[in-house]
Short mmCIF file of C-alpha atoms in Angstrom, two decimals:
data_model
loop_
_atom_site.label_atom_id
_atom_site.label_comp_id
_atom_site.label_asym_id
_atom_site.label_seq_id
_atom_site.Cartn_x
_atom_site.Cartn_y
_atom_site.Cartn_z
CA MET P 1 -0.04 0.14 -0.04
CA SER P 2 1.30 3.26 -1.09
CA GLY P 3 1.96 5.97 2.00
CA THR P 4 2.02 9.78 2.42
CA VAL P 5 5.79 10.31 1.13
CA ASP P 6 6.17 8.34 -2.56
CA GLY P 7 9.23 6.54 -2.92
CA GLU P 8 11.15 9.26 -4.68
CA GLN P 9 10.76 11.56 -1.57
CA THR P 10 11.15 8.71 1.13
CA ARG P 11 15.15 8.14 -0.96
CA ARG P 12 16.19 11.68 -0.17
CA LEU P 13 15.20 11.21 3.17
CA THR P 14 18.12 11.19 5.65
CA ALA P 15 18.57 8.37 8.30
CA ARG P 16 17.33 11.49 11.13
CA GLY P 17 14.46 12.67 8.96
CA ILE P 18 13.11 8.95 8.81
CA ARG P 19 13.40 8.51 12.30
CA THR P 20 11.79 12.01 12.70
CA ARG P 21 8.68 10.76 10.61
CA ALA P 22 8.48 7.53 12.39
CA ARG P 23 8.47 9.25 16.03
CA ILE P 24 5.43 11.54 15.04
CA VAL P 25 3.43 8.82 13.25
CA SER P 26 3.91 6.13 16.06
CA ALA P 27 2.90 9.39 18.63
CA ALA P 28 0.30 9.87 16.56
CA ALA P 29 -0.83 6.50 16.49
CA ASP P 30 -0.82 6.04 19.94
CA LEU P 31 -2.59 9.52 20.73
CA MET P 32 -5.27 8.59 18.03
CA ARG P 33 -5.82 5.29 19.99
CA VAL P 34 -6.70 6.55 23.30
CA LYS P 35 -8.01 9.84 22.17
CA GLY P 36 -9.90 9.25 18.82
CA VAL P 37 -8.69 10.80 15.84
CA ASP P 38 -10.77 13.99 15.68
CA ALA P 39 -9.75 14.86 19.23
CA THR P 40 -5.85 14.60 18.61
CA THR P 41 -5.01 18.17 17.40
CA MET P 42 -0.90 18.30 15.33
CA ASP P 43 -0.24 19.78 18.78
CA ASP P 44 -0.56 17.13 20.74
CA VAL P 45 1.62 15.47 18.11
CA ARG P 46 3.65 17.98 18.02
CA ALA P 47 4.41 17.67 21.90
CA ALA P 48 4.13 13.73 22.29
CA SER P 49 6.83 13.13 19.62
CA GLY P 50 9.16 16.26 20.88
CA THR P 51 9.49 17.50 17.56
CA SER P 52 8.77 21.32 16.21
CA LYS P 53 5.97 22.66 14.30
CA SER P 54 8.29 22.49 11.15
CA GLN P 55 9.14 19.43 11.41
CA ILE P 56 5.88 18.07 11.42
CA TYR P 57 4.68 19.98 8.40
CA HIS P 58 7.84 18.95 6.65
CA HIS P 59 6.71 15.35 6.87
CA PHE P 60 3.04 15.87 6.60
CA ARG P 61 0.99 18.65 4.72
CA ASP P 62 -1.94 18.62 6.96
CA LYS P 63 -3.56 16.25 9.73
CA ASN P 64 -5.35 14.18 6.79
CA GLU P 65 -1.96 13.20 5.29
CA LEU P 66 -1.02 12.11 9.29
CA VAL P 67 -3.85 10.00 9.76
CA MET P 68 -3.04 7.59 6.25
CA GLY P 69 0.27 7.68 7.89
CA VAL P 70 -0.70 6.16 10.78
CA ILE P 71 -3.31 3.78 8.80
CA GLU P 72 -0.62 2.68 7.07
CA ASN P 73 2.01 2.76 9.92
CA VAL P 74 -1.14 0.70 12.21
CA GLY P 75 -1.86 -1.50 9.02
CA ASP P 76 1.46 -2.83 8.36
CA PHE P 77 2.52 -3.85 11.98
CA ILE P 78 -1.16 -5.81 12.29
CA ILE P 79 -0.60 -7.75 8.80
CA ARG P 80 2.95 -8.51 9.79
CA ARG P 81 1.85 -9.56 12.78
CA GLU P 82 -1.15 -11.99 11.44
CA THR P 83 1.30 -13.09 8.85
CA ASP P 84 3.59 -14.54 11.53
CA SER P 85 0.62 -15.61 13.61
CA LEU P 86 -1.55 -17.56 10.89
CA GLY P 87 0.83 -18.05 7.73
CA HIS P 88 1.53 -21.63 9.20
CA VAL P 89 -1.72 -22.44 10.71
CA SER P 90 -2.90 -25.64 8.81
CA THR P 91 -5.32 -26.93 12.11
CA LEU P 92 -8.18 -26.28 13.92
CA ASN P 93 -5.45 -26.52 17.28
CA GLY P 94 -3.30 -23.93 14.99
CA LEU P 95 -6.75 -21.39 14.47
CA ARG P 96 -7.55 -21.69 18.59
CA ARG P 97 -3.72 -20.78 19.47
CA TRP P 98 -4.21 -17.62 17.46
CA ARG P 99 -7.53 -16.98 18.95
CA ASP P 100 -5.82 -17.42 22.46
CA ALA P 101 -2.94 -15.06 21.35
CA LEU P 102 -5.23 -12.41 20.45
CA VAL P 103 -7.67 -12.83 23.46
CA GLN P 104 -4.13 -12.96 25.85
CA ALA P 105 -3.26 -9.73 24.38
CA ASN P 106 -6.60 -7.94 24.95
CA ASP P 107 -7.04 -9.31 28.21
CA LEU P 108 -3.57 -7.29 29.36
CA ARG P 109 -5.56 -4.18 29.13
CA HIS P 110 -8.73 -5.34 30.09
CA GLY P 111 -10.27 -4.84 26.46
CA ALA P 112 -9.56 -1.27 26.58
CA TYR P 113 -9.09 0.67 22.77
CA GLY P 114 -10.43 -2.45 21.03
CA CYS P 115 -8.71 -3.01 17.75
CA ALA P 116 -5.96 -0.50 16.55
CA LEU P 117 -7.32 -0.64 13.10
CA GLY P 118 -10.53 -1.01 13.63
CA SER P 119 -10.53 1.97 16.29
CA LEU P 120 -9.33 4.18 13.13
CA ALA P 121 -12.25 2.28 10.86
CA GLY P 122 -14.44 4.03 13.30
CA ASP P 123 -13.06 7.13 13.20
CA VAL P 124 -13.08 7.87 9.84
CA ALA P 125 -14.35 5.66 7.19
CA ASP P 126 -17.44 7.30 7.11
CA HIS P 127 -16.02 10.89 6.13
CA ASP P 128 -12.71 10.44 4.32
CA GLU P 129 -12.78 7.84 1.40
CA ALA P 130 -9.03 7.98 1.02
CA ALA P 131 -8.89 6.54 4.56
CA ARG P 132 -12.13 4.01 4.28
CA ALA P 133 -10.07 2.50 1.10
CA ALA P 134 -6.70 2.20 2.24
CA LEU P 135 -8.65 0.48 5.77
CA ALA P 136 -10.54 -1.68 3.38
CA ARG P 137 -7.47 -3.14 1.74
CA LEU P 138 -5.44 -3.84 5.39
CA PHE P 139 -8.89 -5.72 6.38
CA ARG P 140 -9.03 -7.80 2.67
CA ALA P 141 -5.25 -8.59 3.58
CA TRP P 142 -6.40 -9.49 6.81
CA SER P 143 -9.10 -11.61 5.99
CA ASP P 144 -6.97 -13.17 3.30
CA LEU P 145 -4.39 -14.85 5.76
CA ILE P 146 -7.29 -16.08 7.93
CA ALA P 147 -9.11 -17.74 4.18
CA ASP P 148 -5.07 -19.12 3.71
CA ALA P 149 -4.99 -20.58 7.02
CA LEU P 150 -8.72 -22.55 6.13
CA THR P 151 -7.21 -23.19 2.58
CA ARG P 152 -4.74 -25.16 3.91
CA MET P 153 -6.78 -26.74 6.04
CA GLN P 154 -9.21 -27.90 3.42
CA ASP P 155 -6.03 -29.47 1.77
CA ARG P 156 -4.95 -31.48 4.88
CA GLY P 157 -8.79 -32.47 4.86
CA VAL P 158 -9.50 -30.82 8.36
CA LEU P 159 -12.44 -29.04 6.36
CA LYS P 160 -15.20 -30.54 3.65
CA PRO P 161 -13.28 -29.07 0.31
CA ASP P 162 -16.70 -27.37 -0.57
CA VAL P 163 -16.41 -25.18 1.82
CA ASP P 164 -16.00 -21.52 1.39
CA ALA P 165 -12.53 -20.32 2.61
CA HIS P 166 -13.40 -16.46 1.91
CA TYR P 167 -16.78 -16.59 3.36
CA LEU P 168 -15.78 -18.11 6.65
CA ALA P 169 -12.45 -15.87 7.12
CA ASP P 170 -14.95 -12.97 6.45
CA GLY P 171 -16.92 -14.08 9.36
CA LEU P 172 -14.40 -15.19 11.77
CA LEU P 173 -12.58 -11.36 11.03
CA ALA P 174 -16.06 -9.98 11.87
CA SER P 175 -16.48 -12.04 14.68
CA LEU P 176 -13.11 -10.73 15.90
CA GLN P 177 -13.49 -7.51 15.23
CA GLY P 178 -17.00 -7.62 17.09
CA GLY P 179 -15.47 -9.39 20.24
CA TYR P 180 -12.82 -6.30 20.12
CA LEU P 181 -15.58 -3.74 20.81
CA LEU P 182 -17.76 -5.86 23.40
CA ALA P 183 -14.35 -6.31 25.16
CA GLN P 184 -13.67 -2.30 25.28
CA THR P 185 -17.49 -1.63 26.63
CA ALA P 186 -16.95 -4.51 28.92
CA GLY P 187 -13.52 -3.52 30.30
CA SER P 188 -12.98 -7.08 29.80
CA ALA P 189 -11.42 -9.44 26.75
CA ALA P 190 -14.13 -12.46 28.17
CA PRO P 191 -16.35 -11.32 25.23
CA MET P 192 -14.36 -10.96 22.71
CA GLY P 193 -13.36 -15.15 23.78
CA ARG P 194 -16.61 -16.50 23.61
CA ALA P 195 -17.31 -14.46 20.19
CA LEU P 196 -14.10 -16.45 18.82
CA ASP P 197 -15.27 -19.72 20.58
CA MET P 198 -18.67 -19.40 18.73
CA ALA P 199 -17.32 -18.54 15.37
CA LEU P 200 -14.28 -21.40 15.40
CA ASP P 201 -16.94 -24.00 17.12
CA TYR P 202 -19.10 -23.44 13.68
CA ILE P 203 -16.00 -24.00 11.72
CA ALA P 204 -14.97 -27.38 13.56
CA MET P 205 -18.42 -28.67 13.00
CA LEU P 206 -17.77 -28.01 8.95
CA SER P 207 -14.86 -30.93 9.23
CA PRO P 208 -15.76 -34.38 7.12
CA ASN P 209 -14.95 -36.21 10.37
CA ARG P 210 -16.90 -33.96 13.12
CA ALA P 211 -20.00 -33.16 10.98
CA ASP P 212 -21.81 -33.52 14.49
CA GLY P 213 -19.92 -30.90 15.83
CA ARG P 214 -18.46 -32.41 18.57
#
Protein backbone atom coordinates (compact mmCIF):
# COMPACT_ATOMS: atom_id res chain seq x y z
CA MET A 1 0.00 0.00 0.00
CA SER A 2 1.37 3.43 -0.85
CA GLY A 3 2.00 5.85 1.99
CA THR A 4 1.77 9.61 2.21
CA VAL A 5 5.38 9.97 1.15
CA ASP A 6 6.11 8.69 -2.35
CA GLY A 7 9.07 6.49 -3.15
CA GLU A 8 11.26 9.29 -4.50
CA GLN A 9 10.72 11.47 -1.44
CA THR A 10 11.36 8.50 0.86
CA ARG A 11 14.74 7.93 -0.81
CA ARG A 12 15.64 11.61 -0.28
CA LEU A 13 14.97 11.44 3.46
CA THR A 14 18.06 11.25 5.60
CA ALA A 15 18.34 8.58 8.27
CA ARG A 16 17.53 11.28 10.82
CA GLY A 17 14.51 12.36 8.77
CA ILE A 18 13.23 8.78 8.62
CA ARG A 19 13.56 8.45 12.38
CA THR A 20 11.78 11.77 12.93
CA ARG A 21 8.91 10.79 10.65
CA ALA A 22 8.60 7.42 12.39
CA ARG A 23 8.52 9.14 15.79
CA ILE A 24 5.76 11.49 14.64
CA VAL A 25 3.66 8.64 13.26
CA SER A 26 4.18 6.50 16.36
CA ALA A 27 3.15 9.33 18.67
CA ALA A 28 0.12 10.12 16.52
CA ALA A 29 -0.93 6.46 16.47
CA ASP A 30 -0.77 6.24 20.27
CA LEU A 31 -2.73 9.46 20.72
CA MET A 32 -5.38 8.57 18.16
CA ARG A 33 -5.88 5.18 19.72
CA VAL A 34 -6.45 6.66 23.18
CA LYS A 35 -8.15 9.97 22.34
CA GLY A 36 -9.63 9.23 18.93
CA VAL A 37 -8.72 10.80 15.60
CA ASP A 38 -10.95 13.87 15.88
CA ALA A 39 -9.74 14.80 19.37
CA THR A 40 -6.06 14.47 18.45
CA THR A 41 -4.55 17.73 17.22
CA MET A 42 -1.33 18.40 15.38
CA ASP A 43 -0.14 20.27 18.48
CA ASP A 44 -0.82 17.16 20.56
CA VAL A 45 1.31 15.13 18.19
CA ARG A 46 4.07 17.74 18.20
CA ALA A 47 4.25 17.67 22.00
CA ALA A 48 4.05 13.88 22.27
CA SER A 49 6.70 13.29 19.59
CA GLY A 50 9.08 15.95 20.86
CA THR A 51 9.25 17.59 17.44
CA SER A 52 8.74 21.11 16.17
CA LYS A 53 5.82 22.41 14.13
CA SER A 54 8.11 22.82 11.12
CA GLN A 55 9.27 19.19 11.42
CA ILE A 56 5.70 17.87 11.46
CA TYR A 57 4.65 19.94 8.46
CA HIS A 58 7.81 18.99 6.60
CA HIS A 59 6.63 15.37 6.64
CA PHE A 60 2.85 15.85 6.58
CA ARG A 61 1.04 18.67 4.80
CA ASP A 62 -2.02 18.37 7.04
CA LYS A 63 -3.79 16.12 9.51
CA ASN A 64 -5.35 14.02 6.74
CA GLU A 65 -1.89 13.03 5.51
CA LEU A 66 -0.86 12.22 9.06
CA VAL A 67 -3.93 10.01 9.51
CA MET A 68 -2.98 8.15 6.33
CA GLY A 69 0.52 7.71 7.73
CA VAL A 70 -0.94 6.27 10.93
CA ILE A 71 -3.19 3.89 8.99
CA GLU A 72 -0.20 2.66 6.99
CA ASN A 73 1.91 2.25 10.12
CA VAL A 74 -0.76 0.46 12.15
CA GLY A 75 -1.80 -1.65 9.17
CA ASP A 76 1.74 -2.75 8.38
CA PHE A 77 2.27 -3.79 12.01
CA ILE A 78 -0.97 -5.80 12.17
CA ILE A 79 -0.45 -7.51 8.81
CA ARG A 80 3.11 -8.49 9.80
CA ARG A 81 1.85 -9.81 13.13
CA GLU A 82 -0.98 -11.75 11.53
CA THR A 83 1.32 -13.12 8.82
CA ASP A 84 3.58 -14.48 11.55
CA SER A 85 0.62 -15.85 13.54
CA LEU A 86 -1.39 -17.35 10.68
CA GLY A 87 1.26 -18.06 8.06
CA HIS A 88 1.70 -21.73 9.00
CA VAL A 89 -1.70 -22.49 10.54
CA SER A 90 -3.28 -25.57 8.98
CA THR A 91 -5.30 -27.08 11.86
CA LEU A 92 -8.17 -26.09 14.10
CA ASN A 93 -5.80 -26.19 17.08
CA GLY A 94 -3.62 -23.70 15.23
CA LEU A 95 -6.59 -21.36 14.83
CA ARG A 96 -7.39 -21.76 18.52
CA ARG A 97 -3.81 -20.81 19.44
CA TRP A 98 -4.19 -17.72 17.23
CA ARG A 99 -7.43 -16.93 19.07
CA ASP A 100 -5.77 -17.41 22.47
CA ALA A 101 -2.90 -15.04 21.65
CA LEU A 102 -5.25 -12.26 20.56
CA VAL A 103 -7.55 -12.66 23.56
CA GLN A 104 -4.68 -12.82 26.04
CA ALA A 105 -3.10 -9.67 24.58
CA ASN A 106 -6.45 -7.88 24.85
CA ASP A 107 -6.97 -9.18 28.38
CA LEU A 108 -3.72 -7.54 29.50
CA ARG A 109 -5.36 -4.15 28.97
CA HIS A 110 -8.80 -5.30 30.21
CA GLY A 111 -10.33 -4.88 26.76
CA ALA A 112 -9.41 -1.20 26.52
CA TYR A 113 -9.02 0.62 23.18
CA GLY A 114 -10.21 -2.27 20.99
CA CYS A 115 -8.45 -3.16 17.76
CA ALA A 116 -6.09 -0.43 16.57
CA LEU A 117 -7.23 -0.86 12.96
CA GLY A 118 -10.90 -1.18 13.88
CA SER A 119 -10.75 1.97 16.00
CA LEU A 120 -9.33 3.93 13.09
CA ALA A 121 -12.06 2.57 10.83
CA GLY A 122 -14.73 3.68 13.28
CA ASP A 123 -13.25 7.18 13.42
CA VAL A 124 -12.59 7.97 9.76
CA ALA A 125 -14.17 5.49 7.34
CA ASP A 126 -17.49 7.34 6.99
CA HIS A 127 -16.04 10.74 6.11
CA ASP A 128 -12.64 10.14 4.50
CA GLU A 129 -12.82 8.12 1.29
CA ALA A 130 -9.06 7.70 0.92
CA ALA A 131 -8.78 6.44 4.49
CA ARG A 132 -11.77 4.14 4.03
CA ALA A 133 -10.21 2.61 0.91
CA ALA A 134 -6.87 2.12 2.66
CA LEU A 135 -8.55 0.46 5.63
CA ALA A 136 -10.62 -1.74 3.33
CA ARG A 137 -7.44 -3.00 1.65
CA LEU A 138 -5.89 -3.79 5.02
CA PHE A 139 -8.93 -5.65 6.30
CA ARG A 140 -9.06 -7.57 3.02
CA ALA A 141 -5.40 -8.53 3.46
CA TRP A 142 -6.15 -9.68 7.03
CA SER A 143 -9.16 -11.72 5.88
CA ASP A 144 -7.06 -13.25 3.09
CA LEU A 145 -4.51 -14.46 5.64
CA ILE A 146 -7.30 -16.21 7.55
CA ALA A 147 -8.68 -17.64 4.28
CA ASP A 148 -5.21 -18.99 3.40
CA ALA A 149 -5.10 -20.81 6.74
CA LEU A 150 -8.56 -22.26 6.12
CA THR A 151 -7.53 -23.35 2.62
CA ARG A 152 -4.54 -25.19 4.07
CA MET A 153 -6.95 -26.90 6.44
CA GLN A 154 -9.00 -28.00 3.43
CA ASP A 155 -5.86 -29.31 1.72
CA ARG A 156 -5.18 -31.45 4.80
CA GLY A 157 -8.74 -32.71 4.94
CA VAL A 158 -9.49 -30.80 8.14
CA LEU A 159 -12.32 -28.89 6.44
CA LYS A 160 -14.78 -30.05 3.83
CA PRO A 161 -13.55 -29.29 0.30
CA ASP A 162 -16.72 -27.42 -0.69
CA VAL A 163 -16.40 -24.87 2.13
CA ASP A 164 -15.92 -21.26 0.96
CA ALA A 165 -12.75 -20.25 2.81
CA HIS A 166 -13.14 -16.54 2.06
CA TYR A 167 -16.74 -16.56 3.30
CA LEU A 168 -15.65 -18.17 6.57
CA ALA A 169 -12.67 -15.83 6.87
CA ASP A 170 -14.88 -12.75 6.60
CA GLY A 171 -17.15 -14.17 9.30
CA LEU A 172 -14.26 -14.99 11.61
CA LEU A 173 -12.74 -11.53 11.16
CA ALA A 174 -16.14 -9.95 11.84
CA SER A 175 -16.41 -12.01 15.04
CA LEU A 176 -12.96 -10.80 16.05
CA GLN A 177 -13.79 -7.14 15.43
CA GLY A 178 -17.13 -7.41 17.19
CA GLY A 179 -15.38 -9.15 20.06
CA TYR A 180 -12.91 -6.28 20.36
CA LEU A 181 -15.81 -3.81 20.61
CA LEU A 182 -17.68 -5.86 23.23
CA ALA A 183 -14.48 -6.29 25.24
CA GLN A 184 -13.91 -2.55 25.12
CA THR A 185 -17.35 -1.74 26.50
CA ALA A 186 -17.28 -4.58 29.06
CA GLY A 187 -13.79 -3.79 30.34
CA SER A 188 -12.96 -7.46 29.89
CA ALA A 189 -11.68 -9.69 27.09
CA ALA A 190 -14.24 -12.38 27.99
CA PRO A 191 -16.85 -11.36 25.36
CA MET A 192 -14.12 -11.35 22.72
CA GLY A 193 -13.14 -14.88 23.67
CA ARG A 194 -16.75 -16.06 23.48
CA ALA A 195 -17.30 -14.44 20.07
CA LEU A 196 -14.24 -16.17 18.65
CA ASP A 197 -15.12 -19.47 20.31
CA MET A 198 -18.54 -19.49 18.66
CA ALA A 199 -16.99 -18.77 15.26
CA LEU A 200 -14.36 -21.48 15.69
CA ASP A 201 -16.95 -23.97 16.95
CA TYR A 202 -18.90 -23.38 13.76
CA ILE A 203 -15.78 -23.95 11.67
CA ALA A 204 -15.15 -27.17 13.61
CA MET A 205 -18.58 -28.40 12.57
CA LEU A 206 -17.44 -28.20 8.94
CA SER A 207 -14.83 -30.91 9.43
CA PRO A 208 -15.68 -34.06 7.45
CA ASN A 209 -14.79 -36.06 10.57
CA ARG A 210 -16.88 -33.96 12.97
CA ALA A 211 -20.15 -33.49 11.21
CA ASP A 212 -21.98 -33.61 14.55
CA GLY A 213 -19.99 -30.58 15.78
CA ARG A 214 -18.54 -32.39 18.80
